[in-house]
Short mmCIF file of C-alpha atoms in Angstrom, two decimals:
data_model
loop_
_atom_site.label_atom_id
_atom_site.label_comp_id
_atom_site.label_asym_id
_atom_site.label_seq_id
_atom_site.Cartn_x
_atom_site.Cartn_y
_atom_site.Cartn_z
CA MET A 1 4.74 -35.43 10.91
CA ASN A 2 1.36 -35.93 9.35
CA LEU A 3 -1.54 -36.20 11.81
CA LEU A 4 -4.13 -37.16 9.23
CA PRO A 5 -4.65 -40.89 8.66
CA GLN A 6 -3.72 -42.22 5.25
CA PHE A 7 -6.49 -44.17 3.55
CA GLY A 8 -5.76 -46.33 0.57
CA PHE A 9 -8.13 -48.14 -1.77
CA PHE A 10 -8.45 -51.25 0.39
CA GLU A 11 -9.20 -49.25 3.53
CA LEU A 12 -11.97 -47.38 1.70
CA VAL A 13 -13.46 -50.66 0.44
CA LEU A 14 -13.38 -52.10 3.98
CA VAL A 15 -15.15 -48.98 5.40
CA ALA A 16 -17.79 -49.19 2.62
CA VAL A 17 -18.45 -52.90 3.31
CA VAL A 18 -18.74 -52.30 7.08
CA ALA A 19 -21.08 -49.31 6.47
CA LEU A 20 -23.20 -51.43 4.12
CA ILE A 21 -23.50 -54.19 6.72
CA VAL A 22 -24.12 -51.90 9.72
CA VAL A 23 -26.45 -49.33 8.12
CA GLY A 24 -27.99 -51.46 5.44
CA PRO A 25 -28.57 -50.81 1.76
CA LYS A 26 -31.79 -48.88 2.40
CA ASP A 27 -30.30 -46.12 4.63
CA LEU A 28 -26.83 -46.01 3.07
CA PRO A 29 -27.66 -43.20 0.53
CA LYS A 30 -29.06 -41.03 3.36
CA LEU A 31 -25.92 -41.64 5.41
CA MET A 32 -23.69 -40.76 2.46
CA ARG A 33 -25.65 -37.52 1.82
CA SER A 34 -25.36 -36.58 5.49
CA ALA A 35 -21.65 -37.36 5.45
CA GLY A 36 -21.24 -35.24 2.30
CA ARG A 37 -23.05 -32.31 3.94
CA LEU A 38 -20.91 -32.70 7.05
CA VAL A 39 -17.71 -32.68 4.97
CA ALA A 40 -18.93 -29.64 2.99
CA LYS A 41 -19.74 -27.79 6.21
CA ALA A 42 -16.32 -28.68 7.66
CA ARG A 43 -14.59 -27.42 4.50
CA SER A 44 -16.62 -24.21 4.62
CA LEU A 45 -15.66 -23.61 8.25
CA ALA A 46 -12.02 -24.40 7.48
CA GLY A 47 -12.12 -21.91 4.59
CA GLU A 48 -13.60 -19.20 6.83
CA PHE A 49 -11.00 -19.95 9.49
CA THR A 50 -8.18 -19.72 6.95
CA ALA A 51 -9.62 -16.48 5.51
CA ALA A 52 -9.78 -14.96 9.00
CA PHE A 53 -6.15 -15.86 9.67
CA ASP A 54 -5.11 -14.48 6.26
CA GLN A 55 -6.97 -11.24 7.03
CA MET A 56 -5.24 -10.92 10.39
CA ALA A 57 -1.86 -11.57 8.74
CA ARG A 58 -2.57 -8.89 6.11
CA GLU A 59 -3.59 -6.41 8.81
CA ALA A 60 -0.43 -7.16 10.77
CA GLU A 61 1.66 -6.68 7.61
CA MET A 62 -0.12 -3.41 6.87
CA GLU A 63 0.57 -2.16 10.39
CA ASP A 64 4.24 -3.11 10.02
CA LEU A 65 4.36 -1.28 6.67
CA ARG A 66 2.73 1.80 8.21
CA LYS A 67 5.32 1.83 10.99
CA GLU A 68 8.11 1.40 8.45
CA ILE A 69 6.79 4.26 6.31
CA GLU A 70 6.52 6.54 9.34
CA GLU A 71 10.09 5.62 10.31
CA LEU A 72 11.28 6.40 6.78
CA LYS A 73 9.47 9.74 6.85
CA LYS A 74 11.20 10.65 10.10
CA ASN A 75 14.66 9.57 8.95
CA ASN A 76 14.48 10.64 5.32
CA PRO A 77 17.99 11.52 4.10
CA VAL A 78 16.64 13.12 0.91
CA ALA A 79 14.43 15.49 2.90
CA ASP A 80 17.37 16.28 5.19
CA ALA A 81 19.56 17.05 2.17
CA LYS A 82 16.84 19.23 0.63
CA ARG A 83 16.41 21.10 3.89
CA ALA A 84 20.18 21.68 4.12
CA MET A 85 20.30 22.89 0.50
CA ASP A 86 17.38 25.26 1.10
CA GLU A 87 19.10 26.67 4.18
CA ALA A 88 22.37 27.11 2.27
CA THR A 89 20.78 28.80 -0.75
CA ALA A 90 18.34 30.99 1.20
CA PRO A 91 20.75 33.96 1.57
CA ILE A 92 21.64 33.81 -2.13
CA ALA A 93 17.98 33.69 -3.14
CA LYS A 94 17.23 36.64 -0.85
CA GLU A 95 20.02 38.70 -2.41
CA LEU A 96 18.82 37.80 -5.91
CA ARG A 97 15.26 38.88 -5.07
CA GLU A 98 16.53 42.18 -3.64
CA GLU A 99 18.67 42.75 -6.72
CA ALA A 100 15.71 41.98 -9.00
CA ARG A 101 13.57 44.48 -7.07
CA GLY A 102 16.33 47.08 -7.47
CA ILE A 103 16.52 46.45 -11.21
CA ASP A 104 12.72 46.66 -11.53
CA LYS A 105 12.71 49.93 -9.62
CA ALA A 106 15.50 51.32 -11.78
CA VAL A 107 13.63 50.38 -14.96
CA LYS A 108 10.41 51.98 -13.67
CA ASP A 109 12.27 55.11 -12.66
CA ALA A 110 13.97 55.28 -16.06
CA THR A 111 10.67 54.92 -17.91
CA LYS A 112 9.06 57.63 -15.76
CA GLU A 113 11.89 60.08 -16.49
CA THR A 114 11.63 59.65 -20.29
CA PRO A 115 8.73 61.72 -21.64
CA PRO A 116 6.41 59.79 -23.94
CA ASN A 117 6.83 62.17 -26.94
CA GLN A 118 10.66 62.15 -26.83
CA PRO A 119 12.61 59.17 -28.13
CA SER A 120 14.41 57.11 -25.56
CA ASN A 121 18.21 56.92 -25.41
CA GLU A 122 18.27 53.70 -27.40
CA ALA A 123 16.12 55.11 -30.20
CA ALA A 124 18.29 58.23 -30.36
CA LYS A 125 21.48 56.17 -30.73
CA SER A 126 20.23 54.26 -33.76
#
């Protein structure tokens, strides 16, 4: 349903003839300029109104997206899987670190026991 009236060529000619008769040829250019300014002002206001509604729609969409992102952060299956994997591998990693410390200590102890002027066991074997 279209609420705006439909003007054809003949309707526009009829309005122009009536305006010419009522206003007169002398004041018709002033009337047309005023009408043009009025139409320009109405278009400007309509544009501002549309821009304001678009801005509100964008803000509403952004708020919805923020809520959706927060929901995804809370219910993130990848983070849950990573957390479960970290919990499962934590004891293994701890044992590996302890074993590495033991190996480092053994190497340090072995290098302290070998005097610097005597060849090490490996050098003596060759």
